[in-house]
Coordinates of C-alpha atoms in Angstrom, one line a residue:
M187 CA 26.3 159.6 95.0
V188 CA 23.7 157.3 96.6
L189 CA 21.1 158.5 94.2
A190 CA 23.4 158.0 91.2
L191 CA 24.4 154.5 92.2
G192 CA 20.8 153.5 92.9
I193 CA 19.4 155.0 89.7
C194 CA 22.1 153.4 87.5
W195 CA 21.8 150.0 89.0
A196 CA 18.6 149.0 87.3
P197 CA 19.6 149.6 83.7
A198 CA 23.1 148.3 84.3
R199 CA 21.6 145.1 85.7
L200 CA 19.3 144.7 82.7
A201 CA 22.2 145.1 80.4
F202 CA 24.2 142.6 82.5
E203 CA 21.4 140.0 82.4
C204 CA 21.1 140.5 78.6
A205 CA 24.9 139.9 78.2
H206 CA 25.6 143.5 77.0
P207 CA 28.9 144.4 78.7
L208 CA 29.2 147.6 76.7
A209 CA 25.9 148.9 78.0
T210 CA 26.6 147.6 81.5
W211 CA 29.8 149.6 81.6
E212 CA 28.3 152.8 80.3
W213 CA 25.7 152.8 83.0
L214 CA 28.3 152.1 85.7
H215 CA 30.3 155.0 84.3
R216 CA 27.3 157.3 84.5
A217 CA 27.2 156.6 88.2
V218 CA 30.9 157.5 89.0
A219 CA 32.4 159.3 86.0
T220 CA 33.5 162.9 86.4
S221 CA 34.3 163.7 82.7
D222 CA 33.7 162.5 79.2
D223 CA 35.6 164.1 76.4
K224 CA 35.1 163.7 72.6
D225 CA 37.5 160.7 72.5
G226 CA 35.5 158.8 75.0
S227 CA 38.0 158.9 77.9
V228 CA 36.4 158.9 81.3
D229 CA 37.8 159.9 84.7
I230 CA 36.5 157.9 87.6
D231 CA 36.5 159.4 91.1
M232 CA 35.9 156.8 93.9
G233 CA 36.3 159.5 96.6
P234 CA 32.5 160.2 96.9
V235 CA 31.8 156.5 97.3
D236 CA 34.5 156.1 100.0
R237 CA 33.1 159.2 101.8
A238 CA 29.5 158.0 101.6
L239 CA 30.5 154.6 102.9
K240 CA 31.8 156.3 106.1
D241 CA 28.9 158.6 106.5
P242 CA 26.6 157.7 109.4
R243 CA 23.4 158.7 107.5
W244 CA 24.2 157.2 104.0
G245 CA 26.7 154.4 104.8
T246 CA 24.1 151.6 104.9
S247 CA 22.5 152.7 101.6
V248 CA 25.8 152.9 99.9
E249 CA 26.8 149.4 101.2
R250 CA 23.6 148.1 99.7
C251 CA 24.4 149.8 96.4
V252 CA 28.0 148.4 96.4
L253 CA 26.7 144.8 96.9
L254 CA 24.1 145.3 94.1
L255 CA 26.7 146.7 91.7
A256 CA 29.6 144.4 92.7
P257 CA 28.7 141.4 90.4
M258 CA 28.7 143.6 87.3
V259 CA 31.9 145.5 88.3
F260 CA 33.9 142.3 89.0
Y261 CA 32.4 140.5 86.0
L262 CA 33.7 143.2 83.7
A263 CA 37.1 143.3 85.3
H264 CA 37.5 139.5 85.3
H265 CA 36.0 138.6 81.9
H266 CA 36.6 141.7 79.8
N267 CA 39.7 143.2 81.5
T268 CA 37.9 146.5 81.9
A269 CA 36.5 148.4 84.9
E270 CA 39.8 147.8 86.8
H271 CA 39.6 151.2 88.5
L272 CA 36.1 150.5 89.8
A273 CA 37.0 146.9 90.7
K274 CA 39.9 148.2 92.8
G275 CA 37.7 150.7 94.5
F276 CA 34.9 148.2 95.2
R277 CA 37.2 145.4 96.3
E278 CA 37.8 146.3 99.9
P279 CA 34.3 147.4 100.9
A280 CA 32.7 144.5 98.9
F281 CA 35.1 142.0 100.6
R282 CA 34.3 143.4 104.1
L283 CA 30.5 143.4 103.5
C284 CA 30.5 139.9 102.1
M285 CA 32.6 138.5 104.9
R286 CA 30.2 140.2 107.4
S287 CA 26.9 139.3 105.8
L288 CA 27.4 135.9 104.1
P289 CA 26.2 133.9 107.1
T290 CA 22.8 135.6 106.7
G291 CA 22.4 133.9 103.4
N292 CA 21.3 137.1 101.6
Q293 CA 21.2 136.3 97.9
H294 CA 22.7 139.6 96.7
V295 CA 25.6 139.1 99.1
A296 CA 26.2 135.6 97.9
E297 CA 26.2 136.7 94.3
A298 CA 28.6 139.5 95.0
A299 CA 30.9 137.1 96.9
L300 CA 31.0 134.7 93.9
Y301 CA 32.0 137.3 91.4
L302 CA 34.5 138.9 93.9
A303 CA 36.1 135.5 94.5
Q304 CA 36.7 135.0 90.8
Y305 CA 38.2 138.5 90.5
L306 CA 40.5 138.0 93.5
V307 CA 41.8 134.7 92.0
S308 CA 42.4 136.4 88.6
Q309 CA 44.4 139.1 90.4
G310 CA 46.5 136.6 92.2
L311 CA 45.2 137.6 95.6
R312 CA 45.1 134.1 97.1
R313 CA 44.6 134.9 100.8
P314 CA 41.5 137.0 100.5
A315 CA 40.2 134.7 97.8
S316 CA 40.6 131.7 100.1
L317 CA 39.0 133.5 103.0
L318 CA 36.0 134.4 100.9
G319 CA 35.9 131.0 99.3
H320 CA 35.8 129.3 102.7
A321 CA 33.0 131.6 103.8
V322 CA 31.0 130.7 100.7
E323 CA 31.7 127.0 101.3
L324 CA 30.3 127.2 104.8
L325 CA 27.2 128.9 103.4
L326 CA 26.8 126.1 100.9
L327 CA 27.2 123.3 103.4
A328 CA 24.8 124.9 105.9
N329 CA 22.2 125.7 103.3
P330 CA 22.1 123.3 100.3
A331 CA 18.7 124.6 99.3
H332 CA 19.9 128.2 99.0
P333 CA 18.9 129.8 95.6
L334 CA 22.5 130.1 94.6
A335 CA 23.7 126.8 96.1
A336 CA 24.1 125.2 92.7
A337 CA 26.1 128.1 91.3
I338 CA 28.3 128.2 94.5
A339 CA 28.9 124.4 94.1
V340 CA 29.9 124.8 90.4
Y341 CA 32.3 127.6 91.3
L342 CA 34.0 125.8 94.2
A343 CA 34.2 122.5 92.3
G344 CA 35.9 124.2 89.4
A345 CA 38.0 126.9 90.9
R346 CA 41.6 126.6 90.0
P347 CA 43.6 127.1 92.1
P348 CA 41.0 125.9 94.8
V349 CA 39.6 128.5 97.1
S350 CA 37.8 126.1 99.5
H351 CA 39.0 124.1 102.5
R352 CA 37.6 120.9 101.1
D353 CA 38.9 119.2 98.0
P354 CA 36.9 120.4 94.9
D355 CA 36.1 116.9 93.9
A356 CA 34.7 116.2 97.3
I357 CA 32.5 119.3 97.0
A358 CA 31.4 118.1 93.6
R359 CA 30.4 114.6 95.0
W360 CA 28.6 116.2 97.9
A361 CA 26.7 118.7 95.7
L362 CA 25.5 116.0 93.4
Q363 CA 23.8 114.3 96.3
H364 CA 22.5 117.4 98.2
V365 CA 22.1 120.4 95.9
P366 CA 19.1 120.7 93.5
M367 CA 20.3 121.7 90.1
N368 CA 18.4 123.1 87.1
P369 CA 19.6 122.0 83.6
Y370 CA 21.8 125.1 83.2
T371 CA 23.6 124.5 86.4
A372 CA 23.9 120.8 85.7
L373 CA 25.6 121.6 82.4
A374 CA 28.1 124.0 84.1
F375 CA 28.8 121.2 86.6
E376 CA 29.4 118.7 83.7
V377 CA 31.8 121.1 82.1
Q378 CA 33.8 121.5 85.3
R379 CA 33.9 117.7 85.7
F380 CA 35.3 117.4 82.2
L381 CA 38.0 120.1 82.8
G382 CA 39.0 118.5 86.1
E383 CA 39.5 115.0 84.7
P384 CA 42.8 114.1 83.0
E385 CA 40.9 111.6 80.8
G386 CA 37.9 113.8 80.3
E387 CA 37.0 112.5 76.8
A388 CA 35.1 109.6 78.4
L389 CA 32.7 112.2 79.9
L390 CA 31.9 113.9 76.5
P391 CA 28.9 111.7 75.6
E392 CA 27.2 112.6 78.9
L393 CA 28.2 116.2 78.6
F394 CA 26.8 116.5 75.1
Q395 CA 23.5 115.0 76.2
Q396 CA 23.3 117.7 78.9
V397 CA 24.0 120.4 76.2
Q398 CA 21.2 119.0 74.1
A399 CA 18.8 119.0 77.0
V400 CA 19.6 122.6 77.8
I401 CA 19.4 123.7 74.1
T402 CA 16.1 121.9 73.7
M403 CA 14.8 124.2 76.4
V404 CA 16.3 127.2 74.7
E405 CA 14.9 126.4 71.3
S406 CA 11.4 126.0 72.8
E407 CA 11.3 129.7 73.6
D408 CA 8.7 131.7 71.5
D409 CA 10.8 134.8 71.4
P410 CA 13.7 134.6 68.9
A411 CA 15.6 137.3 70.8
Q412 CA 15.4 135.3 74.0
V413 CA 16.6 132.2 72.2
S414 CA 19.6 134.2 71.0
R415 CA 20.4 135.6 74.4
D416 CA 20.0 132.1 76.1
R417 CA 22.2 130.6 73.4
G418 CA 24.9 133.2 74.3
V419 CA 24.7 132.2 78.0
V420 CA 25.2 128.6 77.1
F421 CA 28.1 129.6 74.8
S422 CA 29.8 131.3 77.7
M423 CA 29.3 128.3 79.9
L424 CA 31.0 126.1 77.3
G425 CA 33.9 128.4 76.6
Q426 CA 36.7 126.5 78.4
L427 CA 35.5 123.3 77.0
Q428 CA 35.6 124.7 73.4
Y429 CA 39.1 125.9 74.0
R430 CA 40.2 122.6 75.3
L431 CA 38.9 120.8 72.2
L432 CA 40.4 123.5 69.9
Q433 CA 43.7 123.3 71.7
S434 CA 43.8 119.5 71.3
G435 CA 42.9 119.6 67.7
D436 CA 39.8 117.4 68.3
A437 CA 37.8 118.9 65.4
T438 CA 35.2 116.1 65.4
H439 CA 34.1 116.6 69.0
L440 CA 34.4 120.4 68.6
T441 CA 32.1 120.4 65.7
Q442 CA 29.7 118.0 67.5
L443 CA 29.7 120.3 70.5
L444 CA 29.0 123.4 68.5
S445 CA 26.3 121.7 66.5
A446 CA 24.6 120.6 69.7
W447 CA 24.9 124.1 71.0
R448 CA 23.1 125.4 67.9
G449 CA 20.3 122.9 68.4
V450 CA 21.2 120.7 65.4
P451 CA 20.2 117.1 65.6
A452 CA 23.1 114.6 65.0
G453 CA 21.6 113.5 61.7
Q454 CA 21.5 117.0 60.3
A455 CA 24.9 118.3 61.4
R456 CA 27.7 119.1 59.1
T457 CA 30.3 116.3 58.7
D458 CA 32.7 118.1 56.4
R459 CA 35.8 119.9 57.6
C460 CA 35.0 123.2 59.2
L461 CA 37.7 125.5 60.6
T462 CA 36.8 127.1 63.9
L463 CA 38.0 130.7 64.4
A464 CA 38.2 132.0 68.0
N465 CA 39.8 134.8 69.9
A466 CA 42.6 133.5 72.2
G467 CA 45.3 135.5 73.8
S468 CA 45.2 138.7 71.8
K469 CA 44.7 137.3 68.3
V470 CA 42.5 135.0 66.2
W471 CA 43.2 131.4 66.9
F472 CA 42.6 128.5 64.5
R473 CA 45.7 126.2 64.6
P474 CA 45.4 123.5 67.3
G475 CA 48.0 123.6 70.0
S476 CA 49.2 127.1 69.1
A477 CA 47.1 129.6 70.9
P478 CA 48.6 133.1 70.6
S479 CA 50.6 134.2 73.6
P480 CA 48.7 136.6 76.0
D481 CA 52.0 138.5 76.1
L482 CA 51.6 139.7 72.6
P483 CA 50.4 143.3 71.9
D484 CA 46.7 143.5 72.6
S485 CA 45.3 143.5 69.0
A486 CA 41.8 143.1 70.3
S487 CA 41.8 146.5 72.0
R488 CA 43.4 148.0 69.0
L489 CA 40.8 146.5 66.7
T490 CA 37.9 147.7 68.8
A491 CA 39.3 151.2 68.9
A492 CA 39.7 151.1 65.1
F493 CA 36.1 149.9 64.6
N494 CA 34.8 152.6 66.9
K495 CA 36.7 155.3 65.0
A496 CA 36.0 154.0 61.5
L497 CA 32.5 152.5 61.8
G498 CA 31.1 153.7 65.1
H499 CA 30.6 150.1 66.1
A500 CA 32.2 148.5 69.2
L501 CA 33.4 144.9 69.3
V502 CA 33.4 143.5 72.8
T503 CA 36.1 140.9 73.3
R504 CA 38.5 140.0 76.1
G505 CA 41.1 142.6 76.6
L506 CA 39.2 145.8 75.9
D507 CA 40.3 149.0 77.5
D508 CA 37.9 151.6 78.9
T509 CA 38.4 154.1 76.1
A510 CA 37.3 151.6 73.5
L511 CA 34.3 150.6 75.5
T512 CA 33.1 154.1 76.1
T513 CA 33.6 155.6 72.6
P514 CA 30.1 156.6 71.3
A515 CA 28.8 154.0 68.8
T516 CA 27.4 156.3 66.0
G517 CA 27.1 153.7 63.3
R518 CA 28.5 156.2 60.8
K519 CA 31.5 155.5 58.6
D520 CA 34.6 157.8 58.8
A521 CA 36.8 157.1 55.8
T522 CA 39.8 158.9 57.4
Y523 CA 40.2 155.8 59.6
A524 CA 39.9 153.2 56.8
E525 CA 43.6 152.4 56.7
E526 CA 43.8 152.3 60.5
L527 CA 41.0 149.7 60.5
S528 CA 42.6 147.6 57.8
D529 CA 45.9 147.6 59.7
A530 CA 44.2 146.6 62.9
L531 CA 42.3 143.8 61.3
H532 CA 45.5 142.3 59.9
A533 CA 47.2 142.7 63.3
H534 CA 44.4 140.7 64.8
L535 CA 44.1 138.0 62.1
D536 CA 47.0 136.4 60.4
V537 CA 45.3 136.3 57.0
A538 CA 48.2 134.6 55.1
D539 CA 48.5 131.8 57.7
L540 CA 44.8 131.3 57.7
A541 CA 44.7 131.0 53.9
E542 CA 47.6 128.5 53.9
F543 CA 46.1 126.5 56.8
S544 CA 42.6 126.3 55.4
S545 CA 43.9 125.2 52.0
R546 CA 46.1 122.5 53.5
E547 CA 43.3 121.3 55.7
G548 CA 40.9 121.1 52.8
A549 CA 38.3 123.1 54.8
A550 CA 34.8 123.5 53.4
A551 CA 33.7 126.3 55.7
F552 CA 34.5 128.5 58.7
I553 CA 32.8 128.3 62.1
S554 CA 33.4 131.8 63.4
L555 CA 33.3 132.5 67.1
L556 CA 34.7 136.0 66.5
P557 CA 32.7 139.2 66.8
H558 CA 30.4 139.3 63.8
L559 CA 31.7 142.5 62.2
T560 CA 35.1 140.8 61.5
P561 CA 35.3 140.6 57.7
V562 CA 37.2 137.3 57.4
Q563 CA 36.0 136.5 53.9
A564 CA 36.9 139.9 52.5
L565 CA 40.4 139.7 54.0
L566 CA 40.9 136.2 52.5
A567 CA 39.7 137.4 49.1
R568 CA 42.2 140.3 49.3
A569 CA 44.9 137.8 50.0
R570 CA 43.7 135.6 47.1
G571 CA 43.0 132.8 49.6
P572 CA 40.0 130.5 49.8
V573 CA 36.9 132.5 50.5
L574 CA 35.1 129.8 52.5
P575 CA 31.4 130.1 53.6
L576 CA 30.6 131.1 57.1
A577 CA 28.8 128.1 58.6
V578 CA 26.1 129.8 60.7
S579 CA 23.4 127.2 60.9
L580 CA 25.9 124.3 61.3
R581 CA 23.4 122.1 59.5
A582 CA 24.6 120.3 56.3
P583 CA 23.6 122.6 53.4
L584 CA 21.5 121.2 50.6
P585 CA 22.7 121.3 47.0
D586 CA 22.4 124.7 45.2
R587 CA 19.6 125.2 42.8
P588 CA 20.4 126.1 39.2
V589 CA 19.3 129.7 38.8
E590 CA 16.3 130.0 36.5
R591 CA 13.9 132.3 38.3
V592 CA 14.9 135.5 40.1
Q593 CA 12.7 137.9 42.2
L594 CA 14.2 141.3 42.4
W595 CA 12.9 143.8 45.1
C596 CA 13.8 147.4 44.2
G597 CA 13.4 149.6 47.2
D598 CA 13.9 153.4 47.7
A599 CA 17.6 153.4 48.2
P600 CA 19.4 156.1 46.0
S601 CA 21.1 153.6 43.7
A602 CA 18.4 150.9 43.8
H603 CA 16.9 151.5 40.4
V604 CA 20.3 151.5 38.7
E605 CA 21.3 148.2 40.4
A606 CA 17.9 146.7 39.6
A607 CA 18.4 147.5 36.0
V608 CA 21.9 146.1 35.9
V609 CA 20.9 142.9 37.7
E610 CA 17.8 142.4 35.6
T611 CA 19.9 142.9 32.4
V612 CA 22.6 140.4 33.4
F613 CA 20.1 137.7 34.3
S614 CA 17.9 138.4 31.2
Y615 CA 20.9 138.1 28.9
A616 CA 21.5 134.7 30.4
G617 CA 17.9 133.6 29.6
M618 CA 16.7 133.7 33.2
S619 CA 13.3 134.9 34.3
V620 CA 13.4 138.1 36.4
D621 CA 10.3 139.5 38.2
V622 CA 10.9 143.0 39.5
M623 CA 8.9 144.2 42.5
T624 CA 8.6 147.9 42.8
G625 CA 6.1 150.7 43.5
A626 CA 2.9 149.4 45.1
D627 CA 4.3 145.9 45.4
L628 CA 6.9 147.1 48.0
T629 CA 5.0 146.2 51.1
R630 CA 6.1 144.2 54.2
D631 CA 3.1 141.8 53.9
R632 CA 3.8 141.1 50.2
F633 CA 7.5 140.5 50.8
L634 CA 6.8 138.0 53.6
A635 CA 4.2 136.2 51.6
E636 CA 6.6 135.8 48.7
F637 CA 9.5 134.9 51.0
Q638 CA 7.6 132.0 52.5
R639 CA 6.7 130.6 49.1
D640 CA 9.2 128.6 47.1
D641 CA 8.8 130.0 43.6
Y642 CA 12.2 131.5 43.0
D643 CA 15.8 130.3 43.0
V644 CA 17.2 133.8 44.0
I645 CA 15.5 136.5 46.0
W646 CA 17.4 139.7 45.5
V647 CA 16.7 142.8 47.6
V648 CA 18.1 146.3 46.9
A649 CA 17.1 148.7 49.6
H650 CA 18.2 150.4 52.8
G651 CA 19.1 148.4 55.8
S652 CA 19.8 149.1 59.5
H653 CA 21.1 147.2 62.5
P654 CA 20.9 149.5 65.6
L655 CA 23.8 148.6 67.9
Y656 CA 21.8 148.9 71.1
A657 CA 18.5 147.6 69.7
P658 CA 19.2 144.7 67.4
D659 CA 15.5 143.7 67.6
R660 CA 14.8 146.8 65.5
A661 CA 17.1 145.7 62.7
A662 CA 15.3 145.9 59.4
V663 CA 15.3 145.9 55.7
V664 CA 13.8 149.2 54.7
L665 CA 11.9 149.0 51.4
S666 CA 10.4 152.5 51.8
D667 CA 9.7 155.1 54.4
T668 CA 6.6 153.2 55.5
E669 CA 7.5 149.6 54.8
H670 CA 10.0 147.9 57.0
I671 CA 10.7 144.2 57.2
F672 CA 11.9 143.7 60.8
L673 CA 14.3 141.1 62.1
D674 CA 11.5 139.2 64.0
D675 CA 9.3 139.2 60.8
L676 CA 12.0 137.2 59.1
A677 CA 13.0 135.1 62.1
R678 CA 9.4 133.9 62.6
A679 CA 8.6 133.3 58.9
P680 CA 8.2 129.6 58.3
L681 CA 9.8 128.1 55.1
L682 CA 8.6 125.2 53.1
P683 CA 10.6 121.9 53.2
A684 CA 13.0 121.8 50.3
S685 CA 15.4 119.3 48.6
T686 CA 17.7 122.1 47.2
R687 CA 18.6 125.5 48.6
R688 CA 17.9 128.9 47.2
L689 CA 19.9 132.1 47.6
V690 CA 18.7 135.3 49.3
V691 CA 20.8 138.5 48.5
F692 CA 20.3 141.5 50.8
N693 CA 22.5 144.0 49.1
T694 CA 21.8 146.5 51.9
C695 CA 23.6 148.1 54.8
D696 CA 24.1 146.0 57.9
S697 CA 22.1 143.0 56.6
A698 CA 24.8 140.5 57.7
A699 CA 25.5 142.3 61.0
A700 CA 24.6 140.8 64.3
D701 CA 24.7 141.9 67.9
T702 CA 28.3 141.5 69.1
Q703 CA 28.1 142.7 72.6
G704 CA 27.4 139.5 74.5
P705 CA 29.5 136.4 74.8
Y706 CA 27.9 135.3 71.6
D707 CA 24.7 136.7 70.1
D708 CA 23.5 135.9 66.6
R709 CA 20.6 138.4 66.3
G710 CA 20.8 139.6 62.8
I711 CA 18.8 139.8 59.5
A712 CA 20.9 137.2 57.6
R713 CA 21.7 135.0 60.5
S714 CA 18.0 134.6 61.4
I715 CA 17.1 133.0 58.1
V716 CA 20.2 130.9 57.2
G717 CA 19.6 127.1 57.0
P718 CA 20.1 124.0 54.9
G719 CA 17.6 125.2 52.2
Q720 CA 18.7 128.9 52.2
A721 CA 22.0 130.6 51.8
V722 CA 22.3 134.4 52.4
I723 CA 24.6 137.1 51.1
G724 CA 24.6 140.4 52.9
H725 CA 26.9 143.2 54.3
L726 CA 28.4 143.4 57.8
W727 CA 28.7 147.2 57.7
P728 CA 27.0 150.2 56.1
V729 CA 27.8 150.0 52.4
D730 CA 28.2 152.7 49.9
G731 CA 25.5 152.6 47.2
Y732 CA 28.0 152.7 44.3
A733 CA 30.1 149.9 45.8
A734 CA 26.9 147.8 46.4
T735 CA 25.9 148.3 42.8
V736 CA 29.3 147.2 41.4
F737 CA 29.4 144.2 43.7
G738 CA 25.8 143.3 42.7
A739 CA 26.7 143.5 39.0
L740 CA 29.7 141.2 39.6
L741 CA 27.7 138.8 41.7
A742 CA 24.9 138.6 39.1
I743 CA 27.4 137.8 36.4
E744 CA 28.9 134.9 38.4
L745 CA 25.5 133.5 39.1
A746 CA 24.4 133.9 35.5
D747 CA 27.4 132.0 34.4
G748 CA 26.2 129.0 36.5
G749 CA 28.7 129.0 39.4
S750 CA 27.7 127.6 42.8
F751 CA 26.5 130.2 45.3
A752 CA 29.6 130.1 47.3
D753 CA 31.9 130.3 44.3
A754 CA 29.9 133.1 42.7
F755 CA 30.3 135.1 45.9
A756 CA 34.0 134.4 46.3
N757 CA 34.7 135.3 42.6
A758 CA 32.6 138.5 42.8
L759 CA 34.4 139.6 46.0
R760 CA 37.8 139.0 44.4
D761 CA 36.8 140.8 41.3
L762 CA 35.6 143.7 43.3
Q763 CA 39.1 144.2 44.6
Q764 CA 40.7 144.2 41.2
D765 CA 42.3 147.3 39.6
W766 CA 39.5 149.8 38.7
F767 CA 40.2 149.5 35.0
A768 CA 39.9 145.7 35.1
V769 CA 36.5 146.0 36.8
A770 CA 35.3 148.5 34.3
R771 CA 36.5 146.3 31.4
Q772 CA 34.9 143.2 32.8
L773 CA 31.5 144.9 33.2
G774 CA 31.8 146.5 29.7
D775 CA 32.5 143.1 28.1
R776 CA 29.2 141.9 29.5
G777 CA 27.3 144.7 27.7
I778 CA 26.3 146.6 30.9
G779 CA 29.1 149.3 30.8
A780 CA 26.6 152.1 30.1
L781 CA 24.2 151.0 32.8
V782 CA 26.9 150.8 35.5
A783 CA 28.9 153.8 34.4
E784 CA 27.7 156.1 37.2
P785 CA 28.3 153.6 40.0
L786 CA 31.7 152.8 38.5
D787 CA 32.7 156.5 38.4
G788 CA 31.9 156.8 42.1
F789 CA 33.9 153.7 42.8
R790 CA 37.2 155.0 41.5
Q791 CA 39.2 154.9 44.8
P792 CA 37.7 152.0 46.7
S793 CA 38.8 151.5 50.4
I794 CA 38.1 148.7 52.8
F795 CA 34.6 150.2 53.2
D796 CA 33.8 149.3 49.6
W797 CA 35.1 145.7 49.6
G798 CA 35.3 144.7 53.2
S799 CA 31.7 144.1 54.4
A800 CA 30.3 141.5 52.0
A801 CA 29.6 138.1 53.7
F802 CA 28.2 134.7 52.6
L803 CA 26.4 132.7 55.2
E804 CA 25.1 129.2 55.1

């Protein structure tokens, strides 16, 4: 047991620091799980841990392991409503060890105490929480230079109900004078001040300045993956503030906050009406003042379980149960669960209400704080609602270019040559220039060189795509067996300044997917290149080749007819969900019936897998 706990600590800690609760939990399970069946259920036996704690030889080593693992265990229990069994088993020994060792100032003990205190408050255990809070308070007052002093001060100043002997406001005033704070901690402190003030709006300008200071540091990172992870950390720090603004209906300040968080200067931020979608209670929340009740059935857990069955992907949101978290993420579709996934999505998102609300509000786009595999646009298209763009960059988009020149990359995917022929025919019939890249031209270097130029109005890629769940940095557009365009290649590619925006279409699997395991992580092919001068269409999930070809044909028709990028996408997504004979007739009327006959034949009984994954990002 000592060996298992010690070995699993390092990878669990790495996942914890990279904000991957799913990976964190799986490593913790490996230390204490006693079975793992095909459905992902896990039995946890705390008996060996309890016995080892009492063993004269191993007790000290296990105590050290408990303190090292405690922050992760209590974090998962408090923030993700999972790991309850482990948290209950760790609670007593962790409390005893923290109370005994906090006066030494050991950093691991102090960190464990902070997470344990939060967990105790969430469980309504006021007396032990107050005892621990007072011990942490004494450590802070005795050692304001402690490495975790700022984090302790932020927690004690913001804990509600209070767990300290002194008034939280008094602790805040004292900490501002005595405790050194880095920009991250100062931001957390500003958030707590705002939440504690009845008239907190007066503090927003100062708070936004602190957000911008932190994000400036984040954006200066050379590694795009680190930028994304740090942005996720900042997002988690701003969570309560975002919900306060969403609850009050203060759309202006909410958009300003989110824009600052994305590193958007005030002069470049969107000013049109954007609806913010967030998880609250157990459902998607978008109406101010009406957050779903936490007493409702837990649709988030249901949705995660459905995604795991149908797609082999896990969505990590508040309220997940252990079974959902530990189901193997295969990344393979299973059509037998398509209807279950569709039902779970509708249980989690009131599509009809969202369609009505967005129309009434005159919304121009969505700001989605939901896990990135949630197909909001496809569900709205199915409901004949407004298919609004997903505002990813939060910068004001430039006007669309008229489509005159198209570059078409035809990779080695099974249906790539059919789709390329269809798309080239549609655009050529409309008098547009189409340059087809195939054969020896299909190289990573050639693509990146063309991508960084500004010679085309549409860049269209037909190929394979991948987004490994546990390794988003290996996400790639796969032109051939030997030529991969990786996520970092695109994220680091500089683009020329523009006065209008072009469209990039990645009609590939997983091209619009993003890492969804942290508090908010936007590492994905499409998300890495979206901006004012570039809109992107891709797929959230693996997509069938026939469905992708039919969607590509419909999208090409809409673009050839001169529609805006967003309208072309919305109309193509709606048309894709028509009766099969209507789709066949529409394509036949455009003179491409023979070209698209084979894909159409394979598209005869479309499910949510065929129409659910397309996404438009700007």
